[in-house]
Short mmCIF file of C-alpha atoms in Angstrom, two decimals:
data_model
loop_
_atom_site.label_atom_id
_atom_site.label_comp_id
_atom_site.label_asym_id
_atom_site.label_seq_id
_atom_site.Cartn_x
_atom_site.Cartn_y
_atom_site.Cartn_z
CA MET Z 1136 0.00 0.00 0.00
CA LEU Z 1137 1.16 3.55 -0.66
CA THR Z 1138 1.87 5.81 2.29
CA ILE Z 1139 -0.33 8.83 3.02
CA ARG Z 1140 2.25 11.14 1.49
CA SER Z 1141 2.43 9.04 -1.69
CA LYS Z 1142 -1.36 9.00 -1.96
CA THR Z 1143 -1.42 12.78 -1.74
CA LEU Z 1144 1.16 12.95 -4.52
CA VAL Z 1145 -0.97 10.63 -6.67
CA LEU Z 1146 -4.05 12.82 -6.17
CA CYS Z 1147 -2.04 15.94 -6.97
CA ALA Z 1148 -0.66 14.28 -10.11
CA CYS Z 1149 -4.20 13.37 -11.18
CA MET Z 1150 -5.45 16.93 -10.66
CA ILE Z 1151 -2.49 18.44 -12.54
CA GLU Z 1152 -3.06 15.99 -15.40
CA ALA Z 1153 -6.79 16.84 -15.44
CA VAL Z 1154 -6.12 20.60 -15.55
CA TRP Z 1155 -3.58 20.02 -18.34
CA LEU Z 1156 -6.16 17.96 -20.26
CA LEU Z 1157 -8.86 20.61 -19.88
CA ALA Z 1158 -6.48 23.36 -21.00
CA ALA Z 1159 -5.34 21.38 -24.04
CA GLN Z 1160 -8.89 20.51 -25.11
CA SER Z 1161 -10.16 24.07 -24.50
CA ILE Z 1162 -7.41 25.62 -26.62
CA GLY Z 1163 -7.59 22.83 -29.19
CA SER Z 1164 -3.82 22.48 -29.24
CA MET Z 1165 -2.50 19.12 -30.42
CA VAL Z 1166 0.94 20.17 -29.21
CA LEU Z 1167 -0.42 20.26 -25.65
CA LEU Z 1168 -2.87 17.38 -25.99
CA LEU Z 1169 -0.61 14.64 -27.33
CA PRO Z 1170 2.02 14.82 -24.54
CA CYS Z 1171 -0.85 15.10 -22.04
CA LEU Z 1172 -2.31 11.79 -23.23
CA VAL Z 1173 1.12 10.17 -23.22
CA CYS Z 1174 1.65 11.34 -19.63
CA PHE Z 1175 -1.76 9.91 -18.71
CA LEU Z 1176 -0.72 6.51 -20.06
CA ALA Z 1177 2.58 6.75 -18.18
CA LEU Z 1178 0.76 7.66 -14.95
CA VAL Z 1179 -1.53 4.65 -15.31
CA VAL Z 1180 1.31 2.23 -16.07
CA TRP Z 1181 3.24 3.57 -13.08
CA GLY Z 1182 0.10 3.19 -10.95
CA ALA Z 1183 -0.45 -0.39 -12.10
CA TYR Z 1184 3.18 -1.28 -11.32
CA ASN Z 1185 2.75 0.19 -7.82
CA ARG Z 1186 -0.71 -1.35 -7.36
CA THR Z 1187 -2.55 1.96 -7.18
CA ALA Z 1188 -4.09 2.28 -10.65
CA LEU Z 1189 -7.71 1.86 -9.52
CA PRO Z 1190 -7.93 5.31 -7.84
CA ILE Z 1191 -6.36 6.85 -10.95
CA PHE Z 1192 -8.89 5.17 -13.22
CA LEU Z 1193 -11.83 6.23 -11.07
CA PHE Z 1194 -10.57 9.82 -10.88
CA PHE Z 1195 -10.35 10.08 -14.69
CA LEU Z 1196 -13.56 8.17 -15.43
CA PRO Z 1197 -15.62 11.41 -15.65
CA PHE Z 1198 -12.94 12.79 -18.01
CA SER Z 1199 -12.72 9.67 -20.19
CA THR Z 1200 -14.50 11.27 -23.15
CA LEU Z 1201 -11.88 14.04 -23.21
CA LEU Z 1202 -8.95 11.62 -23.35
CA LYS Z 1203 -9.05 11.57 -27.15
CA LEU Z 1204 -7.18 13.16 -30.04
CA GLN Z 1205 -10.51 13.72 -31.81
CA PRO Z 1206 -14.12 13.28 -30.62
CA GLU Z 1207 -14.72 10.30 -32.92
CA THR Z 1208 -11.51 8.41 -32.08
CA ILE Z 1209 -10.94 5.80 -29.39
CA THR Z 1210 -10.38 7.13 -25.90
CA PHE Z 1211 -6.94 6.73 -24.35
CA TYR Z 1212 -8.82 5.70 -21.21
CA THR Z 1213 -9.59 2.30 -22.71
CA LEU Z 1214 -6.03 1.94 -23.97
CA ALA Z 1215 -4.77 2.76 -20.48
CA LEU Z 1216 -7.02 0.06 -19.01
CA LEU Z 1217 -5.57 -2.52 -21.38
CA ALA Z 1218 -2.03 -1.38 -20.56
CA ALA Z 1219 -2.76 -1.75 -16.84
CA TYR Z 1220 -4.17 -5.25 -17.32
CA VAL Z 1221 -0.98 -6.28 -19.13
CA VAL Z 1222 1.13 -4.89 -16.28
CA TYR Z 1223 -0.98 -6.82 -13.77
CA LEU Z 1224 -0.61 -9.97 -15.86
CA ILE Z 1225 3.18 -9.64 -15.96
CA THR Z 1226 3.71 -8.66 -12.33
CA GLY Z 1227 1.11 -10.74 -10.52
CA SER Z 1228 -0.21 -13.58 -12.66
CA ARG Z 1229 1.29 -16.22 -10.35
CA ASN Z 1230 -0.93 -15.04 -7.49
CA VAL Z 1231 -4.19 -14.89 -9.47
CA PRO Z 1232 -6.18 -18.07 -10.24
CA ILE Z 1233 -6.97 -18.67 -13.90
CA ILE Z 1234 -10.34 -20.38 -13.42
CA HIS Z 1235 -12.02 -17.34 -15.04
CA LEU Z 1236 -10.45 -18.32 -18.36
CA ILE Z 1237 -12.87 -21.25 -18.76
CA PRO Z 1238 -16.17 -19.28 -18.89
CA GLY Z 1239 -14.29 -16.35 -20.46
CA LEU Z 1240 -13.03 -18.41 -23.41
CA CYS Z 1241 -16.45 -20.02 -23.78
CA LEU Z 1242 -18.04 -16.57 -24.01
CA VAL Z 1243 -15.43 -15.39 -26.53
CA GLY Z 1244 -15.99 -18.52 -28.64
CA LEU Z 1245 -19.77 -18.12 -28.51
CA THR Z 1246 -19.71 -14.46 -29.54
CA PHE Z 1247 -17.28 -15.17 -32.36
CA ALA Z 1248 -19.47 -17.99 -33.68
CA ALA Z 1249 -22.59 -15.79 -33.42
CA LYS Z 1250 -20.88 -13.08 -35.45
CA MET Z 1251 -19.72 -15.50 -38.13
CA LEU Z 1252 -23.10 -17.22 -38.48
CA SER Z 1253 -24.94 -13.87 -38.70
CA GLY Z 1254 -22.36 -12.22 -40.96
CA LEU Z 1255 -21.73 -9.46 -38.43
CA PRO Z 1256 -18.43 -7.53 -38.51
CA LEU Z 1257 -15.47 -7.99 -36.15
CA GLU Z 1258 -15.05 -4.51 -34.68
CA ASN Z 1259 -12.28 -3.05 -32.55
CA SER Z 1260 -14.67 -2.84 -29.61
CA TYR Z 1261 -15.21 -6.60 -29.84
CA PHE Z 1262 -11.48 -7.38 -29.65
CA LEU Z 1263 -11.14 -4.99 -26.69
CA PHE Z 1264 -13.99 -6.79 -24.94
CA CYS Z 1265 -12.39 -10.20 -25.49
CA VAL Z 1266 -9.03 -9.03 -24.16
CA THR Z 1267 -10.72 -7.42 -21.15
CA ILE Z 1268 -12.70 -10.57 -20.31
CA LEU Z 1269 -9.46 -12.55 -20.18
CA LEU Z 1270 -7.23 -10.00 -18.44
CA VAL Z 1271 -9.32 -7.83 -16.10
CA PRO Z 1272 -9.36 -10.40 -13.22
CA TYR Z 1273 -5.63 -9.78 -12.82
CA ILE Z 1274 -6.52 -6.43 -11.27
CA ALA Z 1275 -6.84 -8.50 -8.09
CA VAL Z 1276 -3.12 -7.75 -7.73
CA GLU Z 1277 -4.24 -4.23 -6.74
CA PHE Z 1278 -5.67 -5.59 -3.48
CA ARG Z 1279 -2.73 -7.81 -2.55
CA ASP Z 1280 -1.69 -5.61 0.39
CA GLY Z 1281 -5.19 -4.61 1.49
CA CYS Z 1282 -7.80 -2.14 0.30
CA ASP Z 1283 -7.86 1.54 1.25
CA PHE Z 1284 -11.48 2.09 0.28
CA TYR Z 1285 -11.56 5.56 1.83
CA TRP Z 1286 -8.78 6.73 -0.46
CA ILE Z 1287 -10.30 5.06 -3.53
CA THR Z 1288 -13.67 6.70 -2.87
CA LEU Z 1289 -12.16 10.09 -2.11
CA THR Z 1290 -10.25 10.09 -5.39
CA PHE Z 1291 -13.34 8.98 -7.33
CA ALA Z 1292 -15.55 11.66 -5.77
CA VAL Z 1293 -13.00 14.45 -6.28
CA GLY Z 1294 -12.74 13.54 -9.96
CA ILE Z 1295 -16.52 13.64 -10.35
CA VAL Z 1296 -16.87 17.03 -8.65
CA LEU Z 1297 -13.97 18.52 -10.62
CA ALA Z 1298 -15.41 17.29 -13.92
CA ALA Z 1299 -18.95 18.46 -13.11
CA THR Z 1300 -17.92 21.96 -12.05
CA SER Z 1301 -15.30 22.50 -14.76
CA SER Z 1302 -17.74 21.45 -17.50
CA GLN Z 1303 -20.03 24.32 -16.49
CA PHE Z 1304 -17.26 26.91 -16.70
CA LEU Z 1305 -15.83 25.55 -19.97
CA SER Z 1306 -19.12 24.92 -21.78
CA GLY Z 1307 -18.64 28.19 -23.68
CA SER Z 1308 -15.44 26.96 -25.33
CA SER Z 1309 -16.00 26.04 -28.97
CA ASN Z 1310 -13.65 23.06 -28.60
CA ILE Z 1311 -15.09 21.78 -25.33
CA MET Z 1312 -18.61 22.12 -26.78
CA GLN Z 1313 -17.84 18.98 -28.77
CA TYR Z 1314 -17.84 17.07 -25.47
CA VAL Z 1315 -20.20 19.07 -23.23
CA HIS Z 1316 -23.82 18.23 -23.94
CA VAL Z 1317 -26.42 20.42 -22.23
CA LEU Z 1318 -30.06 19.48 -22.75
CA ASP Z 1319 -32.66 22.23 -22.67
CA ILE Z 1320 -36.12 20.69 -22.90
CA MET Z 1321 -39.04 23.06 -22.36
CA GLY Z 1322 -36.94 25.27 -20.10
CA ILE Z 1323 -35.49 22.38 -18.07
CA VAL Z 1324 -31.70 22.49 -18.32
CA ARG Z 1325 -30.01 19.13 -17.80
CA ARG Z 1326 -26.22 18.96 -17.46
CA SER Z 1327 -24.14 15.86 -18.10
CA GLY Z 1328 -20.53 16.78 -17.35
CA TYR Z 1329 -18.38 15.62 -20.26
CA PHE Z 1330 -20.89 12.98 -21.39
CA ASN Z 1331 -23.77 13.12 -23.83
CA ASP Z 1332 -26.29 11.52 -21.48
CA PRO Z 1333 -27.28 13.14 -18.15
CA ASN Z 1334 -28.40 9.76 -16.79
CA PHE Z 1335 -25.05 8.20 -17.63
CA TYR Z 1336 -23.27 11.11 -15.95
CA SER Z 1337 -25.42 10.83 -12.82
CA ALA Z 1338 -24.80 7.07 -12.64
CA HIS Z 1339 -21.16 7.77 -11.81
CA ILE Z 1340 -22.36 9.95 -8.96
CA THR Z 1341 -24.64 7.31 -7.45
CA VAL Z 1342 -21.77 4.80 -7.38
CA ALA Z 1343 -19.44 7.24 -5.61
CA LEU Z 1344 -22.27 8.38 -3.31
CA SER Z 1345 -22.95 4.80 -2.25
CA GLY Z 1346 -19.31 4.43 -1.26
CA VAL Z 1347 -19.31 7.62 0.79
CA LEU Z 1348 -22.51 6.61 2.59
CA VAL Z 1349 -20.97 3.26 3.49
CA LEU Z 1350 -17.88 5.02 4.83
CA LEU Z 1351 -20.14 7.20 7.00
CA LEU Z 1352 -21.61 4.05 8.55
CA ASN Z 1353 -18.14 2.93 9.63
CA ARG Z 1354 -15.93 4.37 12.30
CA SER Z 1355 -13.74 7.15 10.94
CA ARG Z 1356 -11.56 9.89 12.32
CA LYS Z 1357 -13.28 13.26 12.73
CA ARG Z 1358 -11.38 14.79 9.82
CA GLU Z 1359 -12.40 11.91 7.53
CA THR Z 1360 -16.03 12.19 8.66
CA VAL Z 1361 -16.11 15.92 7.86
CA THR Z 1362 -14.61 15.17 4.44
CA GLN Z 1363 -17.22 12.49 3.78
CA VAL Z 1364 -20.11 14.79 4.71
CA CYS Z 1365 -18.74 17.47 2.36
CA LEU Z 1366 -18.46 14.88 -0.41
CA VAL Z 1367 -22.10 13.82 0.09
CA VAL Z 1368 -23.25 17.44 -0.28
CA ALA Z 1369 -21.07 18.01 -3.36
CA LEU Z 1370 -22.11 14.75 -5.04
CA VAL Z 1371 -25.82 15.35 -4.45
CA TYR Z 1372 -25.45 18.86 -5.88
CA CYS Z 1373 -23.68 17.52 -8.98
CA GLY Z 1374 -26.31 14.80 -9.34
CA LEU Z 1375 -29.20 17.27 -9.21
CA LEU Z 1376 -27.59 19.21 -12.07
CA SER Z 1377 -28.53 16.29 -14.31
CA VAL Z 1378 -32.24 16.68 -13.44
CA SER Z 1379 -32.37 12.89 -13.66
CA LYS Z 1380 -35.35 10.98 -12.33
CA SER Z 1381 -33.29 7.82 -11.97
CA PHE Z 1382 -30.68 9.70 -9.91
CA LEU Z 1383 -33.34 10.97 -7.51
CA LEU Z 1384 -34.93 7.52 -7.12
CA VAL Z 1385 -31.59 5.78 -6.54
CA ALA Z 1386 -30.38 8.50 -4.14
CA VAL Z 1387 -33.59 8.37 -2.07
CA ALA Z 1388 -33.42 4.56 -1.89
CA MET Z 1389 -29.80 4.71 -0.69
CA ALA Z 1390 -30.69 7.40 1.87
CA LEU Z 1391 -33.46 5.21 3.32
CA PHE Z 1392 -31.14 2.23 3.71
CA TRP Z 1393 -28.51 4.53 5.20
CA ALA Z 1394 -31.01 5.73 7.83
CA VAL Z 1395 -31.85 2.11 8.67
CA GLY Z 1396 -28.13 1.36 8.94
CA VAL Z 1397 -27.65 4.24 11.37
CA MET Z 1398 -30.47 3.10 13.63
CA PHE Z 1399 -29.27 -0.51 13.82
CA GLN Z 1400 -25.65 0.46 14.32
CA LYS Z 1401 -23.90 -0.09 17.62
CA GLY Z 1402 -23.61 3.08 19.69
CA LYS Z 1403 -25.52 5.54 21.81
CA ILE Z 1404 -29.11 6.33 20.87
CA SER Z 1405 -28.44 10.04 21.39
CA VAL Z 1406 -25.65 10.00 18.80
CA LYS Z 1407 -27.87 8.17 16.31
CA LEU Z 1408 -30.70 10.66 16.80
CA MET Z 1409 -28.28 13.56 16.36
CA VAL Z 1410 -26.97 12.07 13.10
CA LEU Z 1411 -30.48 11.51 11.78
CA LEU Z 1412 -31.52 15.01 12.85
CA CYS Z 1413 -28.60 16.52 10.94
CA ALA Z 1414 -29.52 14.38 7.93
CA LEU Z 1415 -33.14 15.52 8.12
CA VAL Z 1416 -32.08 19.18 8.29
CA GLY Z 1417 -29.91 18.66 5.23
CA PHE Z 1418 -32.77 16.89 3.47
CA TYR Z 1419 -35.09 19.81 4.31
CA PHE Z 1420 -32.73 22.30 2.66
CA LEU Z 1421 -32.48 19.93 -0.30
CA LEU Z 1422 -36.27 19.89 -0.64
CA SER Z 1423 -36.25 23.68 -0.54
CA SER Z 1424 -33.77 24.03 -3.40
CA ALA Z 1425 -34.83 25.09 -6.88
CA MET Z 1426 -32.91 22.19 -8.43
CA PHE Z 1427 -34.91 19.65 -6.45
CA ASP Z 1428 -38.16 21.28 -7.59
CA THR Z 1429 -36.93 21.03 -11.18
CA VAL Z 1430 -36.22 17.31 -10.82
CA LEU Z 1431 -39.55 16.76 -9.10
CA SER Z 1432 -41.39 18.54 -11.91
CA ARG Z 1433 -40.33 15.76 -14.28
CA PHE Z 1434 -42.51 13.34 -12.32
CA VAL Z 1435 -45.60 15.53 -12.75
CA GLY Z 1436 -48.00 14.13 -15.33
CA ALA Z 1437 -46.47 10.63 -15.33
CA THR Z 1438 -49.76 8.73 -15.33
CA ASN Z 1439 -48.35 5.35 -16.44
CA MET Z 1440 -45.10 3.36 -16.42
CA SER Z 1441 -44.17 4.45 -19.93
CA ALA Z 1442 -44.40 8.13 -18.98
CA LEU Z 1443 -42.65 7.54 -15.66
CA THR Z 1444 -39.73 5.76 -17.34
CA THR Z 1445 -39.65 8.18 -20.32
CA GLY Z 1446 -40.67 5.45 -22.75
CA ARG Z 1447 -38.18 2.86 -21.52
CA THR Z 1448 -40.79 0.21 -20.77
CA ASP Z 1449 -41.89 0.38 -24.42
CA LEU Z 1450 -38.29 -0.24 -25.51
CA TRP Z 1451 -37.99 -3.20 -23.13
CA VAL Z 1452 -41.15 -4.74 -24.59
CA ASN Z 1453 -39.80 -4.25 -28.14
CA TYR Z 1454 -36.53 -6.01 -27.29
CA LEU Z 1455 -38.25 -8.89 -25.51
CA ARG Z 1456 -40.62 -9.27 -28.44
CA GLU Z 1457 -37.69 -9.33 -30.87
CA LEU Z 1458 -36.01 -12.04 -28.82
CA GLY Z 1459 -39.24 -14.02 -28.62
CA ASP Z 1460 -39.65 -13.89 -32.41
CA ASN Z 1461 -36.08 -15.10 -33.05
CA PRO Z 1462 -35.21 -18.31 -31.12
CA MET Z 1463 -31.61 -18.43 -32.42
CA MET Z 1464 -30.98 -14.88 -31.22
CA LEU Z 1465 -32.58 -15.72 -27.89
CA LEU Z 1466 -30.19 -18.64 -27.48
CA PHE Z 1467 -26.94 -17.19 -28.84
CA GLY Z 1468 -27.42 -13.42 -29.15
CA ASN Z 1469 -25.71 -11.02 -31.55
CA GLY Z 1470 -22.14 -11.66 -30.50
CA TYR Z 1471 -21.32 -8.32 -28.86
CA THR Z 1472 -22.27 -6.22 -31.89
CA ASP Z 1473 -23.54 -2.65 -31.77
CA VAL Z 1474 -26.96 -3.41 -33.27
CA THR Z 1475 -30.28 -2.24 -31.89
CA VAL Z 1476 -34.00 -2.78 -32.34
CA GLY Z 1477 -35.65 0.01 -34.30
CA GLY Z 1478 -32.52 2.16 -33.97
CA ARG Z 1479 -33.08 2.56 -30.20
CA ALA Z 1480 -30.92 1.16 -27.42
CA ALA Z 1481 -32.51 -1.16 -24.87
CA HIS Z 1482 -31.90 1.25 -21.95
CA ASN Z 1483 -31.58 -1.76 -19.67
CA THR Z 1484 -28.27 -3.56 -19.20
CA LEU Z 1485 -29.86 -6.90 -18.28
CA ILE Z 1486 -31.95 -6.92 -21.47
CA GLN Z 1487 -28.95 -5.70 -23.47
CA LEU Z 1488 -26.89 -8.64 -22.17
CA LEU Z 1489 -29.59 -11.09 -23.23
CA TYR Z 1490 -29.83 -9.44 -26.66
CA GLN Z 1491 -26.06 -9.56 -27.19
CA PHE Z 1492 -25.16 -12.93 -25.65
CA GLY Z 1493 -28.39 -14.93 -25.61
CA VAL Z 1494 -29.34 -17.37 -22.86
CA VAL Z 1495 -26.22 -19.50 -23.41
CA GLY Z 1496 -23.90 -16.51 -23.32
CA TYR Z 1497 -25.74 -15.17 -20.28
CA ILE Z 1498 -24.85 -18.36 -18.42
CA PHE Z 1499 -21.20 -18.09 -19.46
CA LEU Z 1500 -21.10 -14.43 -18.39
CA ILE Z 1501 -22.61 -15.20 -14.98
CA GLY Z 1502 -20.04 -17.97 -14.53
CA TRP Z 1503 -17.28 -15.56 -15.48
CA PHE Z 1504 -18.53 -12.93 -13.04
CA VAL Z 1505 -18.64 -15.49 -10.23
CA CYS Z 1506 -14.99 -16.40 -10.88
CA PHE Z 1507 -14.07 -12.72 -11.27
CA ILE Z 1508 -15.65 -11.67 -7.98
CA ARG Z 1509 -14.24 -14.64 -6.09
CA THR Z 1510 -10.78 -13.72 -7.38
CA LEU Z 1511 -11.15 -10.11 -6.22
CA LEU Z 1512 -12.61 -10.99 -2.82
CA ASN Z 1513 -10.20 -13.88 -2.19
CA GLY Z 1514 -12.54 -15.71 0.18
CA MET Z 1515 -13.36 -12.67 2.33
CA ARG Z 1516 -16.63 -12.66 4.23
CA ILE Z 1517 -18.64 -9.92 5.87
CA HIS Z 1518 -21.00 -10.01 8.83
CA ARG Z 1519 -24.74 -10.16 8.23
CA ALA Z 1520 -25.11 -6.91 10.14
CA ARG Z 1521 -23.69 -5.17 7.06
CA LEU Z 1522 -26.59 -6.15 4.80
CA THR Z 1523 -27.87 -2.56 4.75
CA GLN Z 1524 -24.45 -1.37 3.60
CA LEU Z 1525 -24.44 -4.01 0.87
CA ALA Z 1526 -27.90 -2.83 -0.20
CA ILE Z 1527 -26.62 0.76 -0.47
CA LEU Z 1528 -23.71 -0.36 -2.64
CA PHE Z 1529 -25.81 -2.57 -4.90
CA ILE Z 1530 -28.47 0.11 -5.37
CA GLY Z 1531 -25.87 2.76 -6.17
CA ALA Z 1532 -23.84 0.56 -8.53
CA PHE Z 1533 -26.52 -1.50 -10.26
CA GLY Z 1534 -29.67 0.61 -9.88
CA PRO Z 1535 -28.78 2.64 -13.01
CA TRP Z 1536 -28.39 -0.65 -14.95
CA MET Z 1537 -32.19 -0.75 -15.09
CA ALA Z 1538 -32.27 2.40 -17.24
CA LEU Z 1539 -28.91 2.41 -19.08
CA ASP Z 1540 -26.86 0.23 -21.43
CA TYR Z 1541 -23.46 -0.43 -19.85
CA LEU Z 1542 -22.14 -3.38 -21.84
CA PHE Z 1543 -20.13 -1.36 -24.38
CA PHE Z 1544 -18.58 0.92 -21.75
CA ASP Z 1545 -15.64 0.52 -19.38
CA GLU Z 1546 -17.98 1.04 -16.42
CA PHE Z 1547 -19.34 -2.45 -17.02
CA PHE Z 1548 -16.15 -3.82 -15.44
CA LEU Z 1549 -15.01 -0.89 -13.29
CA PHE Z 1550 -18.11 -0.60 -11.11
CA PRO Z 1551 -18.09 -4.28 -10.02
CA ILE Z 1552 -14.40 -3.80 -9.16
CA TYR Z 1553 -15.32 -0.79 -7.04
CA LEU Z 1554 -18.07 -2.80 -5.38
CA CYS Z 1555 -15.60 -5.58 -4.55
CA ALA Z 1556 -13.23 -2.97 -3.09
CA ALA Z 1557 -16.06 -1.85 -0.79
CA ILE Z 1558 -16.81 -5.43 0.27
CA ARG Z 1559 -13.12 -6.05 1.00
CA PHE Z 1560 -13.10 -2.90 3.11
CA MET Z 1561 -16.08 -4.12 5.14
CA ALA Z 1562 -14.52 -7.57 5.56
CA GLU Z 1563 -11.28 -6.01 6.77
CA GLN Z 1564 -13.30 -3.88 9.22
CA ASP Z 1565 -14.99 -7.01 10.57
CA GLN Z 1566 -11.66 -8.77 10.96
CA ALA Z 1567 -10.21 -5.79 12.81
CA GLU Z 1568 -13.17 -5.67 15.21
CA SER Z 1569 -13.42 -9.47 15.65
CA PRO Z 1570 -10.13 -11.24 14.82
CA LEU Z 1571 -11.86 -14.61 15.16
CA LEU Z 1572 -13.71 -13.86 11.91
CA ALA Z 1573 -10.41 -13.80 10.00
#
């Protein structure tokens, strides 16, 4: 594990790199941008070698769309991920079980056969997916010496807040406008950071917010607790900028589980009541804000599920009908190909997985995920008293899967890794409190 001083240097390096990236993209200078991207790759490779690449990746995740030479080219973020996986493979493959290769190779073989039989093209994204399936479990090397979940979450949250605030100030730049997408629908302004979709942007926030809420339910030093509270306020503010219904629903669900977690936590009743009172005061001010009223206005007039989900239920029905009408597709899918039904995405990751991999591929993918998670957790267990914390994490990480398509994005692998980091943190907390559990 890195020392506190080294972690501070890593965060400073990330912030300097981010400012450099924003300056290069705002000016539109290739002379500044190219060395910036090279330095980003170097920072990631150095981080992977020192087993601290995960915080770097999470910090730059909100900036991933800017890590390009041109808007239509591949992001250096994905290239950096592949470079890190190779470093992990070289430096730590002896300590990582290879059982994941069995379902992984089966899934690769199935998707390749599905493409060949359907005459679908072999795209670069497909090769990247295959390599990732086989190599990403080696990121378990990152947790060899323990998991500093507080530091990982802090870095992630700082990156989100920096990206959200900087995108507002730089939205007037003609070069940045290629990446900043602001929706203005009937006077409702929805911001999305450096992404095209406000819901996708807010999904990053719910993941980071779930981690901060879990940290607040665990014993921390006063300085860390103050930092976590500030992060909650900042993340909620950034999330409300998206005016996303899914963000509000996920955030409220996490808040309810957090309140339950506080009440069932060990400690004095007076302290619990004080914490809940402070939370209620904060919630009152949130309800009084204009941004909250704007988000709430989007629920007005939603008289059925289609209106409530902005037409998503209709898309889900179309995809399920398409699968029902094509038994071969239902069994074997489309082989990880960017094809859609009626030109519209499924807006549901679970349905998207079925459409791309079929029932057979779904089974292989579940088997691969089981091996992947077992590799990352390395047999760690957590106490049943932490079920509310698990619920917060699962809602924050996978709640947005019900409304978004994640399969073709790096988040499909990164968020489960973050979730495993949180579980390892809780297991380590249990072991510290009750050594007999180790």
